[in-house]
Amino acid sequence: MTRIDLLLEEMTLQEKIGQMTMSAAGFAVTGPVLAGDATEDIRAGLVGSLLNIYGAEPTHRIQRVALEQSRLGIPLFFGFDIIHGHRTIFPIPLAEAATFQPDLWERTAREAAIEAAQDGVHLTFAPMLDVTRDPRWGRMAEGPGEDPFLASVYAAAKVRGFQGSDLATTDHIAATAKHFVAYGAPTGGIDYMSADISDRSLHEVYLPPFETAVGSGVAAIMPAFHDIAGIPMTANEPLLKNWLRRHLGFSGVLISDYNAVAELIEHGVAGDVVEAAILALRAGIDIEMISTIYRRGLPEALDRALIGLEEIDASVRRILRLKEALGLFDAPFGRGGAIDAESEHAADRRRLARDVATRSIVLLSNNGLLPLSDPRRVAVVGPLANERVEMRGSWPAAGDPRDPVTLFEGLSSALPQADVVHAAGVSIEDGDWSRVDGALDICRSADVIVLCVGEAALMSGEAASRASLDLPGRQKEFAEAVLALGKPVVAVLSSGRPLTVSWLIDRAHATLATWFLGNEAGNALGDIVTGRASPSGRLPVSWPRSLGQVPIYYAQRPSGRPATQPGRYASKYIDLPTTPLFPFGYGLSYGRFVYSDLTIGNARVGRNGNIEIMVSVANEGDATAEETVFLFIRDVVASVARPRMELKGFSKIELPPGGRGILALVLPVSALQFPGRDFNPVLEPGAFEVLVGPCADRQKLVSANVTVSDDPVQGRGP
Ligand code: BGC
């Protein structure tokens, strides 16, 4: 018998349900404190894990209670939201996605895992894999953007980074893929609202990143708060049991979202705690976060024979297996040790934070003002210019609020020869106008103005849906007043989503989307503005012209009446173009890239073959720069209408001025599969268009055709 079998034999029903219950440690400003009754519950075996606790001392102290004072001495595990760094705060996920660099996604997760493990944490509630096409939804900030392929590559990198190849090594932590599934498509962009989506979008857009996470060995999955077409995800047997467990073979742990089991009553699918407990258990939720419905409802459900003990045992077994995989039975104090803040490794981590922040910045427009050439006096104005805490974004984890470098500080140290001055002018949200004159005065005497506007960090993230995507408060008026001075203006946008500020982008001499860049925000901005680095961030989401265009994404299906068709009866708005202001993948650099000579190794390829693609990229600009090269395909005729373009790959190339490189991309034909009419994957032979270039704008892509033959052997067939 294994250790887990033995434990299961010994456990009372209460102790089993205890393992299925995750309670919280509350947070005080000064650090974690244990929630009132958690200690007693742990002693009684009523709690198996905690969230919101970190630090070697408190985690070890409470672990000791579980080990030494509970009847069976089963170790706890501690979970925490380490979304974009633990102590070192990296850019928010949407920003990091803009780097299009899986190696960086993996490294930041790895570093976060090291710091979290030093702080006694075993599991993170990340990565968030919610594809989203609606910037009203504030949680767009927490995920990798609009594209399922991008989200899948991101999923694999994050799981690798957090978990490594062996969870028991005490500098790794378990990852939780969330929020399963289609949480990013709530009605009206309102957080927690129902998603009424087709089975096709489910299979093509929302499920694939989770499939990749499972394939990468993710330890846990968190179902989302919302319902899909009337079935709350916390009780969604078809998706949790049939798809995740049976179809994909996911054998890890399902952890409910915060209080979500209790919320089944609010959703109107359970009449009382017993029904809620049955629904969640039936769907396969192993751990209930925060609420205590299992504790209150499962014993009665069992008594009335509405559930079987084997269903509870199956969950407990999965939870104990996770604890075993984390090495908790053998080394319950393995995580939680000295913080390596002063080591060489920690210095490397700060360099990584700066590099990833620099690479997250997207240059949206530039009339030649950037990089700045030796300015004498620079006015850094706007409510985000000297904000420290805001730079951390919506999940600052255990970051020290004093750590972030503000935009003003970063620019001051990047421009030591210049006189760099600062005034906020207005606040992010309130209407106080009293400081505007002073700010305009310092602008008047400057030769360049850096105008730092945008959202507060908490205007994106959870429960932060917006019905306007313009600048909040009186920032627009302030920006207009600054622009009216007629000086060169660099607009710097801090936000957790695209903002619909064409009025600003049109008039500023350059615009940078800087999202929320974390601790190294100011230094990263300095690197870009001075030209020490050429901007290499690219948009992981389409940037709308106007709120009326959302949801907006590039991978739309062709209409029978395309927008390009002349006359009235075309698929378009009568008052606005249908195209975004900036397409997915867009971003300028200080170079200028030109694509040519797209060639395909063999114009006919068998179903087991590879499509070999070569493209020539030249930098005709006058600065060394890095280009992100995107590979899209279009399935010309299929049994189900396919998107006008689908991302299938991306790669980077750095070139000096006048440099030219040949990029070779290999696309396995199997990647051309799609969910057929019955949603099973099919590969349909026929013509495909291969499109390569800088972003999802057809005009800017070079293309070639390839025919996939039914013959398995490359190049042969009818
Ligand atoms: C969020 C999750 C998070 C959990 C625990 C919830 O409100 O939806 O993303 O992991 O809280 O903090």
XYZ file of C-alpha atoms and ligand atoms in Angstrom:
730
model
C 0.000 0.000 0.000
C 1.217 3.470 -0.753
C 1.458 6.257 1.764
C -1.619 7.812 0.192
C -3.643 4.559 0.400
C -2.730 4.243 4.045
C -3.729 7.787 4.798
C -7.031 7.394 2.967
C -7.802 4.353 5.071
C -7.158 6.227 8.252
C -8.923 9.469 7.437
C -12.332 10.328 8.803
C -14.892 11.898 6.502
C -14.247 15.237 8.175
C -10.522 14.969 7.567
C -11.110 14.070 3.940
C -13.313 17.098 3.455
C -10.670 19.091 5.299
C -8.162 18.296 2.568
C -10.731 19.582 0.085
C -11.012 22.920 1.890
C -8.707 25.881 1.233
C -8.906 28.684 3.731
C -7.184 32.058 3.690
C -4.662 33.859 5.750
C -5.705 37.499 5.901
C -3.315 40.230 4.885
C -2.278 43.151 6.971
C -0.381 46.003 5.374
C 2.701 44.853 7.212
C 2.508 41.267 6.050
C 0.503 38.148 6.469
C -1.513 37.363 9.556
C -3.467 34.214 10.029
C -7.199 34.503 9.599
C -9.060 34.187 12.879
C -10.051 30.559 13.086
C -7.742 28.945 10.514
C -5.350 27.664 13.183
C -8.090 25.858 15.070
C -9.436 24.368 11.841
C -5.975 23.210 10.831
C -5.517 21.562 14.188
C -8.865 19.803 13.749
C -7.922 18.623 10.254
C -10.627 20.772 8.651
C -8.326 22.675 6.294
C -5.822 21.239 3.820
C -4.355 24.348 2.235
C -4.193 28.117 2.647
C -4.015 31.007 0.278
C -2.588 34.472 0.792
C 0.233 33.561 3.085
C 3.947 33.893 2.473
C 7.158 34.347 4.389
C 9.344 31.611 5.864
C 8.347 32.343 9.452
C 4.532 32.387 9.124
C 4.405 29.496 6.659
C 6.644 27.326 8.814
C 4.766 28.290 11.955
C 1.419 27.250 10.529
C 2.895 24.174 8.861
C 4.093 23.088 12.268
C 0.523 23.279 13.573
C -0.641 20.932 10.802
C 2.241 18.517 11.281
C 2.438 18.463 15.037
C -1.034 19.220 16.265
C -3.449 17.665 13.768
C -4.315 13.991 14.212
C -2.740 12.724 11.001
C -0.061 15.381 10.568
C -0.772 15.900 6.870
C 1.218 18.902 5.605
C -0.580 21.954 4.224
C 0.254 23.626 0.975
C 0.258 27.388 0.545
C -1.073 29.100 -2.569
C -0.593 32.700 -3.638
C -1.345 34.823 -6.702
C 2.079 35.184 -8.250
C 0.880 36.614 -11.504
C 3.827 38.698 -12.703
C 6.534 38.258 -10.140
C 6.628 37.598 -6.415
C 8.972 40.132 -4.809
C 10.484 41.361 -8.040
C 7.517 42.674 -9.985
C 7.753 42.128 -13.717
C 5.457 43.704 -16.344
C 1.811 42.637 -16.277
C 1.091 39.556 -18.408
C -0.436 41.537 -21.289
C 2.743 43.621 -21.435
C 4.959 40.583 -21.221
C 2.970 38.959 -24.003
C 3.995 41.928 -26.165
C 7.587 40.699 -26.072
C 6.566 37.634 -28.095
C 9.469 35.875 -26.409
C 8.682 32.501 -24.862
C 12.160 32.293 -23.321
C 11.440 35.471 -21.352
C 7.979 34.271 -20.329
C 9.612 31.165 -18.954
C 12.436 33.003 -17.204
C 10.174 35.463 -15.392
C 8.029 32.558 -14.174
C 11.164 30.728 -13.094
C 12.446 33.727 -11.137
C 9.031 34.299 -9.569
C 8.987 30.635 -8.542
C 12.415 30.923 -6.925
C 11.370 33.980 -4.923
C 8.003 32.489 -3.981
C 9.565 29.221 -2.893
C 12.032 31.135 -0.733
C 8.951 32.658 0.826
C 7.373 29.288 1.638
C 4.831 29.271 -1.215
C 4.024 25.983 -2.992
C 1.519 26.932 -5.640
C 0.607 29.949 -7.724
C -2.776 30.751 -9.199
C -1.187 31.412 -12.581
C -0.867 31.418 -15.536
C -4.079 33.071 -16.572
C -4.824 31.781 -20.061
C -8.028 33.618 -20.827
C -8.035 34.666 -24.449
C -9.880 37.955 -24.627
C -11.021 40.215 -27.399
C -12.851 42.756 -25.320
C -10.746 45.473 -23.691
C -13.669 46.547 -21.532
C -12.920 43.442 -19.494
C -10.277 44.543 -16.979
C -8.719 41.127 -16.692
C -7.329 41.478 -20.195
C -4.344 42.871 -18.287
C -3.695 39.513 -16.610
C -3.487 37.358 -19.716
C -1.664 37.051 -23.011
C -4.200 38.757 -25.266
C -6.492 37.837 -28.126
C -4.940 34.883 -29.849
C -5.252 31.180 -28.973
C -1.930 30.206 -30.536
C -0.098 32.931 -28.651
C -1.893 31.917 -25.436
C -0.867 28.304 -25.984
C 2.806 29.115 -26.455
C 2.564 31.345 -23.389
C 0.893 28.537 -21.400
C 3.682 26.087 -22.111
C 6.398 28.618 -21.257
C 4.778 29.633 -17.975
C 4.121 26.071 -16.821
C 7.748 25.168 -17.601
C 8.986 28.243 -15.778
C 6.961 27.747 -12.609
C 7.152 23.982 -12.367
C 10.419 22.940 -14.001
C 10.658 19.246 -14.675
C 10.234 18.115 -11.066
C 7.860 19.789 -8.645
C 9.697 18.312 -5.686
C 12.749 20.485 -6.303
C 12.168 23.153 -3.725
C 12.805 26.135 -5.974
C 9.795 25.321 -8.146
C 6.117 25.798 -7.454
C 2.954 24.255 -8.832
C 1.123 26.242 -11.504
C -2.641 26.677 -11.850
C -4.024 27.314 -15.312
C -7.006 29.630 -15.020
C -9.799 30.566 -15.464
C -11.247 27.572 -17.184
C -12.835 28.527 -19.626
C -13.948 31.432 -21.832
C -13.908 33.728 -18.813
C -12.500 36.345 -21.180
C -15.727 36.547 -23.168
C -18.229 37.903 -20.635
C -21.329 39.618 -21.944
C -20.720 43.335 -22.278
C -17.157 42.918 -21.063
C -18.494 42.865 -17.501
C -16.472 40.726 -15.127
C -18.172 37.564 -13.826
C -20.945 37.795 -16.440
C -22.216 34.895 -18.454
C -20.383 33.938 -21.654
C -22.783 32.888 -24.364
C -20.361 31.528 -26.898
C -20.579 28.940 -29.636
C -19.112 25.472 -29.345
C -16.884 26.496 -32.220
C -15.301 29.421 -30.387
C -14.931 27.212 -27.376
C -13.015 24.608 -29.363
C -11.056 26.972 -31.574
C -10.311 29.876 -29.310
C -10.779 29.218 -25.623
C -9.912 25.562 -24.994
C -6.573 25.268 -26.863
C -4.412 27.119 -24.310
C -5.726 24.854 -21.563
C -5.043 21.813 -23.679
C -1.458 22.989 -24.002
C -1.225 23.612 -20.253
C -2.429 20.076 -19.564
C 0.007 18.718 -22.141
C 2.759 20.634 -20.349
C 1.890 18.936 -17.063
C 0.187 21.794 -15.247
C -0.507 20.723 -11.651
C -3.829 22.477 -11.136
C -6.650 24.152 -13.007
C -9.062 26.766 -11.682
C -12.557 26.890 -13.168
C -13.855 30.392 -13.766
C -16.505 32.258 -11.792
C -18.905 32.715 -14.674
C -21.336 30.467 -16.500
C -21.270 29.399 -20.116
C -24.744 29.325 -21.568
C -26.296 28.743 -18.171
C -23.888 26.230 -16.649
C -21.547 27.803 -14.091
C -18.012 26.599 -14.661
C -17.777 25.462 -11.028
C -20.477 22.923 -11.838
C -19.689 22.320 -15.482
C -19.513 18.544 -15.755
C -19.324 18.461 -19.553
C -16.218 20.637 -19.639
C -14.542 19.670 -16.385
C -15.277 15.985 -16.285
C -15.789 15.030 -19.879
C -13.348 17.322 -21.600
C -10.601 17.961 -19.053
C -10.547 14.700 -17.205
C -11.765 12.117 -19.728
C -10.815 13.636 -23.058
C -7.503 15.237 -22.058
C -6.725 12.889 -19.189
C -6.027 15.726 -16.763
C -5.190 14.071 -13.455
C -4.167 17.155 -11.486
C -6.193 19.136 -9.006
C -9.192 21.329 -9.740
C -9.293 24.316 -7.377
C -12.451 26.417 -7.325
C -12.171 30.166 -7.604
C -12.662 32.312 -4.494
C -15.988 31.397 -2.870
C -17.227 30.035 -6.196
C -18.769 26.862 -4.788
C -21.018 28.926 -2.502
C -21.836 31.169 -5.459
C -23.571 28.267 -7.199
C -26.528 29.260 -5.026
C -26.322 32.854 -6.275
C -26.087 31.573 -9.855
C -29.447 29.930 -9.310
C -28.407 26.342 -10.021
C -28.313 25.122 -6.407
C -31.051 25.643 -3.856
C -28.939 25.035 -0.756
C -25.509 24.010 0.458
C -26.150 20.315 -0.118
C -27.059 20.882 -3.748
C -24.120 23.225 -4.271
C -21.733 20.682 -2.765
C -23.093 17.899 -4.968
C -22.861 19.984 -8.141
C -19.254 20.995 -7.505
C -18.176 17.495 -6.499
C -19.887 15.944 -9.501
C -18.045 18.381 -11.749
C -14.813 17.230 -10.122
C -13.854 20.280 -8.040
C -11.256 18.875 -5.656
C -10.547 21.936 -3.558
C -13.066 24.520 -2.505
C -11.489 27.924 -2.030
C -12.741 30.021 0.899
C -16.364 28.933 1.211
C -17.186 25.873 3.337
C -19.949 24.286 1.320
C -18.197 20.920 1.161
C -17.831 20.899 4.929
C -21.471 21.766 5.400
C -23.069 19.914 2.514
C -21.114 16.756 1.700
C -21.851 14.779 4.907
C -25.594 15.125 4.361
C -25.278 14.374 0.646
C -23.430 11.202 1.588
C -25.988 10.237 4.238
C -28.770 10.608 1.703
C -26.746 8.548 -0.789
C -26.774 11.419 -3.287
C -23.042 11.003 -3.777
C -20.653 8.143 -3.135
C -17.633 8.140 -0.837
C -15.500 7.088 -3.786
C -16.109 10.515 -5.377
C -14.698 12.205 -2.293
C -11.820 9.741 -2.123
C -10.907 10.419 -5.733
C -10.531 14.130 -4.959
C -8.579 13.558 -1.762
C -6.259 11.193 -3.586
C -5.522 13.866 -6.214
C -4.834 16.456 -3.510
C -2.516 14.149 -1.571
C -0.747 13.261 -4.799
C -0.086 16.947 -5.415
C 1.312 17.290 -1.886
C 3.477 14.265 -2.497
C 4.677 15.623 -5.852
C 5.607 18.878 -4.113
C 7.757 16.842 -1.758
C 5.693 17.967 1.213
C 5.515 14.628 2.996
C 9.265 14.214 2.975
C 10.362 17.842 3.300
C 7.461 19.902 4.666
C 9.803 22.832 5.383
C 11.699 22.493 2.106
C 10.408 25.858 0.891
C 10.831 28.998 2.927
C 14.392 30.065 3.544
C 16.693 32.997 3.170
C 15.672 35.603 0.586
C 18.591 36.099 -1.779
C 17.946 39.837 -2.259
C 21.637 40.775 -2.285
C 23.088 37.933 -4.327
C 24.478 38.037 -7.848
C 21.441 36.014 -8.878
C 19.156 38.723 -7.486
C 21.047 41.330 -9.505
C 20.514 39.185 -12.613
C 16.843 39.067 -11.771
C 16.673 42.859 -11.695
C 18.425 42.976 -15.059
C 15.863 40.504 -16.371
C 13.057 42.706 -15.013
C 14.515 45.662 -16.899
C 15.065 43.718 -20.092
C 11.561 42.277 -20.144
C 10.047 45.688 -19.313
C 12.014 47.327 -22.124
C 10.876 44.644 -24.536
C 7.243 45.028 -23.453
C 7.017 48.647 -24.610
C 5.206 49.115 -27.918
C 6.018 52.142 -30.052
C 2.648 53.049 -31.541
C 3.605 56.159 -33.465
C 6.728 58.180 -34.132
C 7.270 61.089 -36.472
C 10.994 60.924 -35.885
C 11.080 62.486 -32.419
C 12.243 59.217 -30.858
C 14.876 58.365 -29.930
C 15.481 61.761 -28.386
C 18.637 63.375 -29.582
C 20.337 65.186 -26.778
C 17.486 67.278 -25.365
C 18.456 70.050 -22.952
C 15.293 70.341 -20.924
C 12.651 67.643 -20.648
C 9.323 68.102 -18.848
C 7.891 64.827 -17.590
C 4.273 65.594 -16.812
C 0.980 63.875 -16.209
C -0.485 61.897 -13.337
C 1.519 58.743 -14.045
C 4.848 60.515 -14.451
C 6.090 60.006 -10.933
C 3.821 57.232 -9.677
C 5.595 54.375 -8.004
C 2.902 52.048 -6.741
C 0.836 52.253 -9.936
C 3.732 50.857 -11.975
C 3.220 47.486 -10.290
C -0.108 46.755 -11.996
C -2.974 44.888 -10.439
C -1.182 41.910 -8.806
C 1.790 43.228 -6.887
C 2.146 39.972 -4.887
C 4.841 40.408 -2.252
C 6.515 43.306 -4.021
C 7.781 46.186 -1.919
C 5.834 49.327 -2.901
C 9.060 51.333 -2.601
C 10.847 49.312 -5.285
C 9.438 50.492 -8.635
C 11.417 53.115 -10.502
C 9.010 55.837 -11.631
C 8.930 57.025 -15.232
C 10.342 60.399 -14.175
C 13.152 58.817 -12.168
C 14.033 56.509 -15.037
C 14.121 59.353 -17.540
C 16.189 61.507 -15.188
C 18.869 58.884 -14.896
C 18.725 58.007 -18.600
C 19.274 61.647 -19.576
C 22.036 62.814 -17.196
C 23.023 65.748 -19.447
C 19.497 67.131 -19.564
C 17.523 69.129 -17.076
C 14.618 66.747 -16.428
C 11.736 68.304 -14.500
C 8.413 66.985 -13.360
C 4.856 68.013 -12.511
C 1.760 65.833 -12.345
C -0.707 68.491 -13.518
C -3.802 66.435 -12.736
C -4.580 63.244 -10.869
C -5.520 60.026 -12.588
C -9.178 60.224 -11.687
C -10.248 63.241 -9.677
C -11.196 66.637 -11.020
C -8.679 68.881 -9.236
C -7.401 71.457 -11.769
C -5.346 73.577 -9.386
C -1.918 72.192 -10.377
C -2.341 72.529 -14.128
C -0.867 76.012 -14.577
C 2.325 75.019 -12.806
C 2.660 71.940 -14.993
C 2.091 73.929 -18.176
C 4.752 76.397 -17.053
C 7.409 73.744 -16.840
C 6.287 72.436 -20.243
C 6.734 75.886 -21.797
C 10.403 75.991 -20.915
C 11.132 72.440 -22.079
C 12.287 71.339 -25.509
C 10.527 67.992 -25.196
C 7.496 67.030 -23.155
C 6.948 63.476 -21.999
C 3.248 63.255 -21.230
C 2.503 60.298 -18.939
C -1.190 59.519 -18.887
C -3.401 56.483 -18.521
C -5.187 54.348 -15.986
C -4.577 53.606 -12.353
C -3.312 50.058 -11.852
C -6.594 48.975 -10.290
C -8.637 50.202 -13.219
C -7.699 46.902 -14.833
C -7.485 43.447 -13.325
C -10.325 41.770 -11.493
C -13.674 43.536 -11.131
C -12.385 46.443 -13.215
C -14.537 46.463 -16.333
C -14.771 49.825 -18.047
C -17.488 51.197 -20.293
C -15.137 53.863 -21.640
C -11.639 53.247 -22.907
C -10.610 56.887 -22.933
C -8.441 58.588 -20.336
C -10.181 58.832 -16.973
C -10.628 61.995 -14.920
C -9.553 65.284 -16.485
C -6.501 63.844 -18.208
C -7.868 64.488 -21.667
C -8.340 68.192 -20.965
C -4.869 68.324 -19.482
C -3.342 66.515 -22.457
C -5.131 68.899 -24.846
C -3.656 71.846 -22.962
C -0.167 70.338 -23.204
C -0.561 69.566 -26.917
C -1.796 73.125 -27.521
C 1.632 74.426 -26.500
C 2.880 73.140 -29.846
C 6.001 71.530 -28.410
C 7.281 68.058 -29.302
C 5.316 65.621 -27.166
C 6.023 61.969 -26.418
C 2.800 60.417 -25.108
C 3.382 57.544 -22.696
C 0.305 55.434 -22.017
C 0.139 53.351 -18.849
C -2.802 50.958 -18.945
C -3.943 47.382 -18.598
C -5.665 47.426 -21.987
C -5.656 49.401 -25.227
C -7.092 52.877 -24.751
C -9.163 54.568 -27.451
C -7.145 57.759 -27.624
C -6.743 58.396 -31.366
C -7.177 62.086 -30.600
C -3.904 61.918 -28.641
C -1.972 59.512 -30.859
C -2.776 61.656 -33.912
C -1.335 64.767 -32.348
C 1.562 63.527 -30.217
C 4.907 63.293 -32.017
C 5.404 59.808 -30.660
C 3.294 57.431 -28.569
C 4.445 54.540 -26.434
C 2.174 51.905 -24.910
C 3.917 50.979 -21.680
C 1.135 49.022 -19.934
C 2.280 48.499 -16.328
C 5.930 47.578 -16.445
C 6.666 46.622 -12.842
C 9.712 47.528 -10.791
C 11.903 48.601 -13.692
C 9.270 50.759 -15.421
C 11.220 54.018 -15.469
C 14.523 52.453 -16.483
C 12.823 50.597 -19.326
C 11.262 53.819 -20.583
C 14.673 55.474 -20.355
C 16.232 52.713 -22.455
C 13.669 53.215 -25.209
C 13.496 57.005 -25.194
C 17.264 57.403 -25.419
C 17.618 54.726 -28.093
C 19.748 52.471 -25.887
C 17.194 49.889 -26.997
C 15.058 49.939 -30.098
C 11.398 49.256 -29.286
C 10.624 45.621 -29.943
C 7.241 45.109 -28.240
C 4.340 44.145 -30.506
C 0.642 44.319 -29.744
C -0.821 41.050 -28.417
C -4.283 42.538 -28.988
C -5.917 44.593 -31.730
C -6.032 48.241 -30.712
C -9.489 49.649 -31.465
C -10.196 53.062 -32.926
C -13.332 53.347 -30.895
C -15.200 51.481 -28.206
C -17.949 50.704 -30.723
C -15.593 48.244 -32.441
C -15.206 45.871 -29.516
C -15.005 42.914 -29.327
C -12.262 43.244 -31.907
C -9.711 40.700 -33.130
C -7.857 39.899 -36.295
C -8.889 36.258 -36.797
C -12.354 36.993 -38.086
C -14.108 34.786 -40.568
C -14.708 36.149 -44.034
C -18.142 37.595 -44.600
C -20.062 36.789 -47.761
C -20.083 40.555 -48.214
C -16.579 41.712 -47.334
C -16.028 45.271 -46.139
C -13.953 45.901 -49.269
C -16.956 45.247 -51.506
C -18.261 48.463 -53.066
C -21.668 49.835 -52.192
C -23.789 49.924 -49.139
C -24.470 46.249 -48.541
C -21.065 45.259 -47.257
C -20.053 44.029 -43.818
C -18.927 47.308 -42.251
C -19.843 50.282 -40.109
C -21.288 53.266 -41.908
C -19.473 55.664 -39.608
C -16.063 54.083 -38.962
C -13.618 51.717 -40.650
C -13.880 48.132 -39.441
C -10.111 47.855 -39.121
C -8.445 48.532 -35.780
C -6.297 51.595 -35.255
C -3.343 49.234 -34.835
C -3.561 45.562 -35.741
C -2.491 42.584 -33.679
C 1.287 42.274 -33.876
C 1.815 45.946 -34.663
C 4.691 47.917 -33.196
C 7.308 50.256 -34.648
C 11.025 50.164 -34.000
C 13.929 52.481 -34.750
C 14.738 50.343 -37.775
C 12.638 49.940 -40.905
C 11.993 46.428 -42.048
C 11.198 45.317 -45.555
C 10.091 41.804 -46.436
C 10.689 40.058 -49.737
C 11.269 36.736 -51.451
C 8.866 34.546 -49.547
C 9.543 31.041 -50.771
C 8.115 27.716 -49.831
C 10.326 24.647 -50.055
C 7.778 22.556 -51.869
C 4.535 23.932 -53.158
C 2.874 20.557 -52.589
C 3.252 18.785 -49.302
C 1.878 15.568 -47.789
C -0.175 15.433 -44.607
C 2.742 14.185 -42.499
C 5.137 16.690 -43.933
C 6.488 20.103 -43.037
C 6.034 23.378 -44.831
C 9.424 24.997 -45.144
C 9.208 28.733 -45.433
C 11.985 31.201 -46.158
C 11.670 34.940 -46.152
C 14.130 37.705 -46.582
C 14.018 40.572 -44.086
C 16.045 43.745 -44.559
C 16.550 46.640 -42.163
C 16.473 49.754 -44.323
C 16.410 52.072 -41.349
C 19.413 53.633 -39.670
C 19.393 51.918 -36.291
C 19.985 48.366 -35.209
C 16.608 46.921 -34.380
C 14.770 43.713 -33.739
C 11.811 42.640 -35.825
C 9.121 40.167 -34.831
C 8.157 38.094 -37.823
C 4.680 36.619 -37.774
C 3.548 33.567 -39.684
C -0.143 33.317 -40.481
C -2.047 30.874 -42.634
C -5.348 30.960 -44.437
C -7.200 27.824 -45.282
C -8.730 28.811 -48.600
C -11.618 26.341 -48.793
C -12.695 24.113 -45.921
C -15.789 22.373 -44.624
C -16.096 25.088 -41.990
C -15.357 28.736 -42.818
C -11.885 29.456 -41.503
C -10.580 32.764 -40.147
C -9.113 35.166 -42.676
C -5.785 34.650 -40.948
C -4.591 32.392 -38.162
C -1.341 32.832 -36.292
C 0.841 29.727 -36.504
C 4.252 31.001 -35.515
C 6.460 33.953 -34.677
C 10.152 34.560 -34.570
C 12.625 37.378 -33.972
C 15.464 38.728 -36.039
C 17.857 41.516 -35.109
C 19.530 43.434 -37.905
C 21.963 46.350 -38.103
C 21.227 49.268 -40.448
C 21.455 47.979 -44.000
C 21.454 44.399 -42.730
C 19.547 41.599 -44.376
C 18.719 38.174 -43.060
C 16.956 35.094 -44.293
C 14.539 33.658 -41.816
C 13.620 29.998 -42.087
C 10.334 28.907 -40.531
C 9.042 25.374 -40.421
C 5.350 24.668 -40.074
C 4.259 21.060 -39.619
C 1.252 20.309 -41.813
C -0.457 18.915 -38.720
C -0.704 22.518 -37.476
C -3.266 23.110 -40.222
C -5.791 20.937 -38.426
C -8.927 22.562 -37.132
C -12.030 21.386 -35.300
C -14.259 19.908 -37.979
C -18.019 20.066 -38.143
C -18.215 17.631 -35.227
C -15.392 19.456 -33.399
C -12.978 16.569 -33.820
C -9.698 17.703 -35.378
C -9.535 17.353 -39.150
C -6.858 18.064 -41.668
C -8.438 18.866 -44.993
C -6.163 18.717 -48.031
C -6.236 21.607 -50.449
C -4.876 25.098 -50.895
C -3.473 27.184 -48.065
C -2.079 30.650 -48.162
C 1.035 31.299 -46.098
C 1.404 34.913 -44.968
C 4.506 36.334 -43.350
C 5.231 39.801 -42.062
C 5.158 42.372 -39.279
C 1.528 42.242 -38.088
C -1.978 41.029 -38.880
C -2.519 43.583 -41.630
C -2.926 41.861 -44.955
C -1.434 44.830 -46.829
C 1.837 44.423 -44.955
C 2.243 40.671 -45.400
C 4.008 38.753 -48.119
C 2.282 35.574 -49.161
C 2.676 32.336 -51.082
C 0.498 29.313 -51.672
C 0.962 25.726 -50.737
C -1.161 22.693 -51.490
C -1.583 19.984 -48.939
C -2.117 16.647 -50.610
C -3.902 13.684 -49.133
C -0.808 11.604 -49.557
C 1.097 11.097 -46.300
C 4.428 11.374 -48.077
C 5.728 14.839 -48.670
C 5.417 16.121 -52.184
C 3.472 13.188 -53.622
C -0.208 12.731 -54.233
C -2.815 13.702 -56.766
C -9.578 35.506 -8.731
C -8.516 34.469 -9.003
C -7.531 34.414 -7.856
C -8.283 34.128 -6.594
C -7.391 33.993 -5.382
C -10.161 35.366 -7.352
O -10.972 36.448 -7.013
O -10.586 35.393 -9.711
O -7.874 34.776 -10.216
O -6.569 33.428 -8.110
O -9.189 35.198 -6.357
O -6.837 35.187 -4.998
